[in-house]
XYZ file of C-alpha atoms in Angstrom:
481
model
C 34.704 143.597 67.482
C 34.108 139.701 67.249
C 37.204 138.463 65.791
C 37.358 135.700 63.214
C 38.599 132.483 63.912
C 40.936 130.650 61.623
C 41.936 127.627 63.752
C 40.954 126.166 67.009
C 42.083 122.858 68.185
C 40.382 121.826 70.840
C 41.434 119.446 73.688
C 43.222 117.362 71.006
C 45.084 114.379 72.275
C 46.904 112.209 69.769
C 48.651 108.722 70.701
C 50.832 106.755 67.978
C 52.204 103.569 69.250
C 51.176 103.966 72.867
C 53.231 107.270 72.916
C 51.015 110.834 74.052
C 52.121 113.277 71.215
C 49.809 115.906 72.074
C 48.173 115.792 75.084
C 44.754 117.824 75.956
C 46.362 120.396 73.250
C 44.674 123.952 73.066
C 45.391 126.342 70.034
C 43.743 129.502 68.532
C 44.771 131.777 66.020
C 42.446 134.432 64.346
C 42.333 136.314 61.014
C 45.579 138.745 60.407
C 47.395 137.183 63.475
C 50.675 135.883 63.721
C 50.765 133.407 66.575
C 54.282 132.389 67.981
C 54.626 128.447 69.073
C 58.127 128.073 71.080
C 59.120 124.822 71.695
C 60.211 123.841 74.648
C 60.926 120.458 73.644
C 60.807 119.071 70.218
C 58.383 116.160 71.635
C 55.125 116.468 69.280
C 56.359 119.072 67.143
C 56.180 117.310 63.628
C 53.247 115.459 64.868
C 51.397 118.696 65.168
C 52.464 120.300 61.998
C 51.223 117.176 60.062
C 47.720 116.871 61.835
C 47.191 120.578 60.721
C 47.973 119.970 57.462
C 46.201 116.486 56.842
C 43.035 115.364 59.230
C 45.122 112.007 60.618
C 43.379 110.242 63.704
C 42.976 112.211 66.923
C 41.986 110.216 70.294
C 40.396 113.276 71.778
C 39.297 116.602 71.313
C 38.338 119.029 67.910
C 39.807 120.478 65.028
C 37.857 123.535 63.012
C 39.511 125.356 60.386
C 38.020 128.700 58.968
C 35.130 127.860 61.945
C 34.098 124.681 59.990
C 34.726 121.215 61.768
C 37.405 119.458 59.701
C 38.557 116.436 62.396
C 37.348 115.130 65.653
C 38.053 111.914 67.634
C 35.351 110.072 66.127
C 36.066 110.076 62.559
C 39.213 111.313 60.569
C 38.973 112.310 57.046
C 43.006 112.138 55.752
C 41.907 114.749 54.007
C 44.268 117.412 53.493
C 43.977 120.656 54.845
C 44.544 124.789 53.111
C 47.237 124.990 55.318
C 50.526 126.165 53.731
C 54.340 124.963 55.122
C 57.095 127.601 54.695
C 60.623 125.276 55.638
C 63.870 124.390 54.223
C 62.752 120.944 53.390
C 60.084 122.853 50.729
C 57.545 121.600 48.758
C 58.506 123.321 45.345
C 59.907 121.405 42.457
C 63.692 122.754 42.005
C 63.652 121.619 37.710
C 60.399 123.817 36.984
C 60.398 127.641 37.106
C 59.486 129.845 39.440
C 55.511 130.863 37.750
C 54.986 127.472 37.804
C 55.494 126.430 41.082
C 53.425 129.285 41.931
C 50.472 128.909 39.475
C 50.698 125.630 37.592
C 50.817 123.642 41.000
C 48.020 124.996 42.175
C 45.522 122.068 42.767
C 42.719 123.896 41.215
C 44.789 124.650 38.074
C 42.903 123.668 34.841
C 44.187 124.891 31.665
C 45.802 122.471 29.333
C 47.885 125.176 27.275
C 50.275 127.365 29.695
C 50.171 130.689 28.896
C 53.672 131.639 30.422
C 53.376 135.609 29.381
C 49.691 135.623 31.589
C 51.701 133.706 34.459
C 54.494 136.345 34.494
C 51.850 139.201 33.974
C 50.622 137.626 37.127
C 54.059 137.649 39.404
C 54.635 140.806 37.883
C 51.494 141.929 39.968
C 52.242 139.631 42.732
C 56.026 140.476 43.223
C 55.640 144.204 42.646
C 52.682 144.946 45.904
C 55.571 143.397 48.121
C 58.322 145.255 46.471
C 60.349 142.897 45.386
C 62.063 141.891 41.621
C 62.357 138.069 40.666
C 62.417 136.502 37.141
C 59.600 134.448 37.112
C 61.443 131.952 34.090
C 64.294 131.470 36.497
C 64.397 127.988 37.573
C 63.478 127.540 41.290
C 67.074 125.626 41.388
C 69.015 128.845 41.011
C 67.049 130.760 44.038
C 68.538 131.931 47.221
C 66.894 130.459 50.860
C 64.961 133.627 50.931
C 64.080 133.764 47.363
C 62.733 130.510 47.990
C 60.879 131.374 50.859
C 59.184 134.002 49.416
C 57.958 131.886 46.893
C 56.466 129.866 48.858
C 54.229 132.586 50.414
C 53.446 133.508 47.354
C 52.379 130.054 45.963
C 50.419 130.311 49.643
C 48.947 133.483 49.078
C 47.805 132.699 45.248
C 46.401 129.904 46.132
C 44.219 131.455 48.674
C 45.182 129.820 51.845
C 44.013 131.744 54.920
C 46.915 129.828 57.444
C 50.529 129.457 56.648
C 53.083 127.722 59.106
C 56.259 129.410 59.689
C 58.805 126.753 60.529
C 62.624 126.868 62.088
C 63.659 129.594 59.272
C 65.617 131.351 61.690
C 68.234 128.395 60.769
C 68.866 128.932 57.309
C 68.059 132.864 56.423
C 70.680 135.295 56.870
C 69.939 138.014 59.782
C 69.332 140.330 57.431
C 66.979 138.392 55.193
C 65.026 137.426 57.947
C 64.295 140.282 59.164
C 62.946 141.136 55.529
C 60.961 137.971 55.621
C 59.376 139.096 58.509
C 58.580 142.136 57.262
C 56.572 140.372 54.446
C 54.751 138.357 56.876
C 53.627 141.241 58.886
C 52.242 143.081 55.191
C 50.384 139.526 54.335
C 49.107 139.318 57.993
C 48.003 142.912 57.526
C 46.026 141.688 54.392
C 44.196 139.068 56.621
C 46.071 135.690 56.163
C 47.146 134.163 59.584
C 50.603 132.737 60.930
C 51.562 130.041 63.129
C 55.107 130.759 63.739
C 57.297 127.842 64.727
C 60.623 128.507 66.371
C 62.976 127.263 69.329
C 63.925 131.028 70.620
C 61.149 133.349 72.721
C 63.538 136.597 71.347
C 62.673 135.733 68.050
C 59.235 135.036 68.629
C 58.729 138.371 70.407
C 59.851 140.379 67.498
C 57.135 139.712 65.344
C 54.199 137.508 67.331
C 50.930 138.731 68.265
C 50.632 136.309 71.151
C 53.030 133.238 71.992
C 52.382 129.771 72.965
C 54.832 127.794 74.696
C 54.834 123.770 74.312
C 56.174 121.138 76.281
C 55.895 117.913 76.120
C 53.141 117.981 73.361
C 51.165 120.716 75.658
C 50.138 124.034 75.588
C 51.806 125.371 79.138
C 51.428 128.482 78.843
C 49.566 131.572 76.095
C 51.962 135.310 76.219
C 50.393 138.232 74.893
C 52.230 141.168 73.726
C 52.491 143.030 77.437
C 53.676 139.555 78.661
C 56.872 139.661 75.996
C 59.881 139.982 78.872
C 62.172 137.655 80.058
C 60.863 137.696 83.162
C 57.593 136.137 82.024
C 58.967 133.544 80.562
C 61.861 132.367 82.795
C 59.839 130.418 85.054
C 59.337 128.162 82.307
C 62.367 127.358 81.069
C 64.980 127.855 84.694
C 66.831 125.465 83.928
C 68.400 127.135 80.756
C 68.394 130.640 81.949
C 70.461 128.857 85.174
C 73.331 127.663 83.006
C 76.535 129.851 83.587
C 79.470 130.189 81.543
C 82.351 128.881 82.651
C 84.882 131.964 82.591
C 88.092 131.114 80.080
C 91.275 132.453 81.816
C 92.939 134.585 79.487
C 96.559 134.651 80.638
C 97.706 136.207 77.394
C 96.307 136.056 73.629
C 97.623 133.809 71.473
C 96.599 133.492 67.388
C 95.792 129.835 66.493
C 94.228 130.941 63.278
C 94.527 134.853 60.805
C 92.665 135.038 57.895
C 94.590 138.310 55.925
C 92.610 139.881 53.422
C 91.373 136.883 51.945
C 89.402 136.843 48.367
C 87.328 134.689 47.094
C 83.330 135.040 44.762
C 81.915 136.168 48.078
C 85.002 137.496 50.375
C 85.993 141.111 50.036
C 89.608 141.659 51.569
C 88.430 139.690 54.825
C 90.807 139.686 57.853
C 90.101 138.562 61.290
C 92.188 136.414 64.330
C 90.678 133.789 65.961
C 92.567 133.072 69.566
C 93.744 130.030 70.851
C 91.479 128.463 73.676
C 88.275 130.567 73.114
C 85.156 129.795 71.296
C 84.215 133.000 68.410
C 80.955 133.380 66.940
C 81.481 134.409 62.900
C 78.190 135.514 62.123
C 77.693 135.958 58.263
C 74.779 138.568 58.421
C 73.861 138.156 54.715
C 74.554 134.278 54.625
C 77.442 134.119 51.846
C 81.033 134.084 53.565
C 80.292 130.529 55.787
C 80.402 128.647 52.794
C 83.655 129.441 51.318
C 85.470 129.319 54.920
C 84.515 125.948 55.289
C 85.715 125.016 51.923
C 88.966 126.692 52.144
C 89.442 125.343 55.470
C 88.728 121.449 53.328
C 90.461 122.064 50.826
C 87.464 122.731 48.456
C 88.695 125.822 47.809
C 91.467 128.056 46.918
C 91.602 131.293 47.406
C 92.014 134.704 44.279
C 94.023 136.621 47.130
C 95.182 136.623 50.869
C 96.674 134.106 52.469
C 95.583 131.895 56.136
C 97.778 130.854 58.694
C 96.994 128.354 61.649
C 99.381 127.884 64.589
C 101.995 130.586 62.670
C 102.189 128.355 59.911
C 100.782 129.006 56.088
C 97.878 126.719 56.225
C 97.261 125.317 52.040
C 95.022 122.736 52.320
C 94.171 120.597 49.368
C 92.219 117.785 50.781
C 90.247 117.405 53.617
C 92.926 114.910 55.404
C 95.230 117.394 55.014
C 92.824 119.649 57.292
C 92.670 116.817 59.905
C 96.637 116.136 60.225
C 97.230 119.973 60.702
C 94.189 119.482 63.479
C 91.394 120.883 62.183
C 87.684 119.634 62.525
C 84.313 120.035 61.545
C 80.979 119.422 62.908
C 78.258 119.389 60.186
C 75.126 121.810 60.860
C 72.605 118.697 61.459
C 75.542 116.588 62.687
C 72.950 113.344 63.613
C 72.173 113.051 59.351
C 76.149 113.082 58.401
C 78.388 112.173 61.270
C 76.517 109.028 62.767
C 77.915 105.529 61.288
C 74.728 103.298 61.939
C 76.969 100.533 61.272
C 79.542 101.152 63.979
C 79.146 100.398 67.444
C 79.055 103.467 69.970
C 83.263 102.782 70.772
C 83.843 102.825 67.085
C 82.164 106.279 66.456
C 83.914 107.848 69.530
C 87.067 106.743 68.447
C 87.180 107.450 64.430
C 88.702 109.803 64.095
C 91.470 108.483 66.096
C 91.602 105.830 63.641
C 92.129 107.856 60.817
C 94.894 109.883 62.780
C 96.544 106.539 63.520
C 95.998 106.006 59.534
C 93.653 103.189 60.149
C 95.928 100.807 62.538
C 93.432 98.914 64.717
C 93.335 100.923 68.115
C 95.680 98.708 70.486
C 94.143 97.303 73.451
C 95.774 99.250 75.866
C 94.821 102.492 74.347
C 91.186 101.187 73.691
C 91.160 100.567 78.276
C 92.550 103.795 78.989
C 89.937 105.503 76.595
C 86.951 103.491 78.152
C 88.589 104.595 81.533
C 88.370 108.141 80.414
C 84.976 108.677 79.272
C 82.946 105.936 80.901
C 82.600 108.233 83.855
C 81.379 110.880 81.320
C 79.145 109.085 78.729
C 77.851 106.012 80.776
C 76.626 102.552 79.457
C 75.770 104.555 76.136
C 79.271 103.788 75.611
C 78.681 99.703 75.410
C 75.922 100.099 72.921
C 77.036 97.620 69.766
C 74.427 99.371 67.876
C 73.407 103.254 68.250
C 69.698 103.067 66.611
C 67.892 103.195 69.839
C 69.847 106.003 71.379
C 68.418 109.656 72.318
C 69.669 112.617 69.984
C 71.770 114.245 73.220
C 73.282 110.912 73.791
C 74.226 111.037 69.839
C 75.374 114.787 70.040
C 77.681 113.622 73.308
C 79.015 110.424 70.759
C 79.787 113.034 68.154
C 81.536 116.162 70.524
C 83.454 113.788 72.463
C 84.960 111.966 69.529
C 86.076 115.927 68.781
C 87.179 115.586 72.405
C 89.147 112.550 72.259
C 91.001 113.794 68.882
C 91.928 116.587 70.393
C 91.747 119.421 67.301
C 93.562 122.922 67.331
C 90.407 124.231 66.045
C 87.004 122.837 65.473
C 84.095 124.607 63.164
C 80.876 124.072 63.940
C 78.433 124.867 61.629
C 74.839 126.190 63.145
C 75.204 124.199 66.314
C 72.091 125.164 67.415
C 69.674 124.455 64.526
C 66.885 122.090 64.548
C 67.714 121.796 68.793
C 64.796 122.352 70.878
C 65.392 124.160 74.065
C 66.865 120.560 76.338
C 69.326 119.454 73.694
C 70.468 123.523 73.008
C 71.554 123.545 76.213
C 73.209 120.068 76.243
C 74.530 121.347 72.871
C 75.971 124.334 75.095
C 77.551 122.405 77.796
C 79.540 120.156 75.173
C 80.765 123.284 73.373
C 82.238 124.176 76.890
C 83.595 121.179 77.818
C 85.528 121.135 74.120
C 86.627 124.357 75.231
C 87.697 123.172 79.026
C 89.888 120.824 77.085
C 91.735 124.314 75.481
C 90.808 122.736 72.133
C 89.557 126.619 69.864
C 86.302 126.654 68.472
C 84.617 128.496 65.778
C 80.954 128.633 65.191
C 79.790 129.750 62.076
C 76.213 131.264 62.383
C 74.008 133.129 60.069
C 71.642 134.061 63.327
C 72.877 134.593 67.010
C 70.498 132.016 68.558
C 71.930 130.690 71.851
C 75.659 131.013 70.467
C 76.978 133.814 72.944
C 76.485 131.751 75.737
C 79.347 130.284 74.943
C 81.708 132.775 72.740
C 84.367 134.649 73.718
C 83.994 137.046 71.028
C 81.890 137.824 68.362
C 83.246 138.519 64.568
C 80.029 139.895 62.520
C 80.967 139.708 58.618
C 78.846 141.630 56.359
C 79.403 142.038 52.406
C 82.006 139.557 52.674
C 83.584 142.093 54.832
C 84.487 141.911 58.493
C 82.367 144.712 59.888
C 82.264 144.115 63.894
C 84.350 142.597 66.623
C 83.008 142.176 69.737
C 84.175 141.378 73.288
C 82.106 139.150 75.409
C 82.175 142.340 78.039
C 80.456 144.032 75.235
C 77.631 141.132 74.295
C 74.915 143.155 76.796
C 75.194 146.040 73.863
C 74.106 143.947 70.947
């Protein structure tokens, strides 16, 4: 049977400011297929998502879309595309409801007077073939990440749109709403519309892909299909990070650094667990409502109904978040580069700030400032002489950002999704500084709604379902999960 076609780039080469985004890049994807693109490398990523969506300038090579011709090297339209983006950074308007993001926004959308019962007649139709229940009036403000998700495939869908990119979700919908998410995919695929699914991790691909794609470097390097989905297959691709090993923590005996007892709050039910000093656990919030609240009670956002939390065998009450970092406890934001970078500091001031604050702002003395430069020259290079940080790599920012962690020295630190928006280079630089946090014997905690690259470097693993701790796991017993 001759399949159909739904997109074909062609030998497409694309060059903004003398820089090869995608070079000699091959892609097909058929009707009803859900094709996997791992990225080896974030280099031409974005680049690619945008040409599909709008027809910018190409220096070589084809695009055809539903087997019609839509951009070539010789002429670009701009014109945009029926391609569909399914992100966190969505396209819906958060102040209107959910019917009209679906319907009203359509672009071919004529009718001057709304009929809002029609609309929800519509969803009704819509929402009830995927077996789901949403409140079409409910403003798209008040919507979970999945909720939100799944109305953008249906604003995809309505509209008729034959591909829809998948992109990073993995990073912000719970395990267990993923794996519904996917499920929805595979019924729409099933009804003929076609998936380019973006994502840093071949595991996840291979759940639900029809074929894979691995890019490097703005290339195609390699196409899987299905009997191809092992391990094996794949290694030779990415050795370097299936090389990494673990440094083993010595566990003389356990000690508790931090005991949450049946703790209460909107979305904690009677949680317990013990995090020990020195190691790095993995909490992993299966339905994506518990991460929250630890973080704020551990800020001093919040207060819990019930249960009490020690640190160090001391009651631990914070009220304000410099209360967290004088009993030595720090954070590191999930996209860390957006909310812990101070453009205006120099490279030396961002290492050292929180030092600063823990000497409550004294200027660092000159002696101190020597011995630190000492220290971590050998580690972070001439990065560390930069007066201004604007032209520096994102691993040379991440290693700016874990070592000032480092140099504080914390009890604990949280880190919040460590792994998400890295491509594969800069998870396993991301790795390597977890471990050398945790060669220092400072405790961290990652807080993860998916597993990702995360028990590469854990200890243990705490999964927390329902608000509820419902597994503890041993790093002996990771090769079960």
């Amino acid at each position: 049977v001759m399949k159909e076609e739904i997109l074909r780039l062609e030998k497409v080469t694309m060059i903004v400011d003398g820089v090869t985004l995608l070079d000699n890049f091959n892609l097909h994807i058929f009707k009803g297929e859900i094709m996997g693109l791992v990225c080896i490398n974030s280099h031409g990523e974005k680049e690619l998502v945008d040409l599909l969506c709008q027809n910018l300038p190409i220096h070589f090579g084809r695009i055809y879309l539903n087997e019609i011709m839509v951009n070539n090297y010789e002429e670009s339209t701009f014109r945009s595309n029926k391609v569909a983006v399914i992100e966190k950074e969505n396209a819906l308007v958060e102040d209107l409801s959910v019917v009209d993001n679906i319907f009203v926004l359509k672009r071919d959308f004529k009718k001057f007077l709304i009929n809002k019962k029609m609309l929800n007649a519509a969803l009704k139709d819509v929402i009830e073939r995927i077996e789901r229940k949403m409140d079409g009036n409910e403003p798209v403000s008040k919507l979970s990440p999945m909720e939100k998700c799944i109305v953008q495939l249906l604003k995809a869908v309505v509209a008729g749109i034959s591909l829809v990119v998948i992109k990073d979700i993995s990073n912000y919908l719970s395990a267990a709403d993923l794996v519904n998410f996917q499920k929805l995919i595979k019924y729409y695929c099933s009804m003929g519309i076609s998936f380019l699914y973006i994502c840093n991790h071949h595991e996840e691909a291979f759940q639900i892909c029809n074929r894979v794609s691995l890019m490097e470097n703005g290339k195609i390097i390699k196409v899987l299909d299905q009997n191809d989905f092992t391990t094996e297959k794949i290694k030779p691709f990415c050795r370097d990070f299936y090389d990494m090993k673990s440094p083993s923590t010595h566990k003389v005996h356990k000690e508790k650094i931090l005991q949450f007892q049946n703790v209460y709050t909107e979305h904690m039910n009677d949680l317990s667990f013990t995090i020990e000093k020195g190691e790095c656990t993995v909490l992993l919030d299966i339905n994506n409502t518990v991460l929250k609240d630890i973080l704020k009670i551990m800020n001093g956002e919040l207060i819990p109904t019930q249960g009490h939390i020690d640190l160090d065998n001391l009651k631990y009450q914070c009220k304000k978040p410099s209360y967290a970092l004088k009993k030595g406890v720090c954070f590191i934001d999930e996209y860390p580069l957006q909310s812990m970078v101070f453009k205006d500091f120099s490279y030396f001031e961002n290492l050292c700030f929180l030092l600063n604050r823990k000497r409550w702002n004294l200027h660092i003395r000159k002696r101190l400032q020597r011995s630190i430069v000492q220290e971590y020259m050998p580690i972070l290079g001439s990065d560390m002489e930069h007066k201004e940080i604007d032209s520096l790599t994102p691993a040379a920012l991440y290693s700016m950002i874990y070592y000032r962690i480092h140099l504080f020295n914390p009890k604990v630190v949280f880190c919040v999704q460590p792994f998400s928006g890295a491509d594969m280079y800069l998870r396993m630089h991301i790795i390597h500084l977890i471990q050398e946090l945790k060669m220092k014997g400072i405790t961290v905690v990652i807080l993860a709604v998916s597993l990702s690259d995360s028990l590469m470097v854990a200890d243990r693993l705490l999964v927390i379902e329902n608000g509820h701790l419902s597994k503890d796991y041993d790093s002996s017993e990771f090769c079960m999960i």
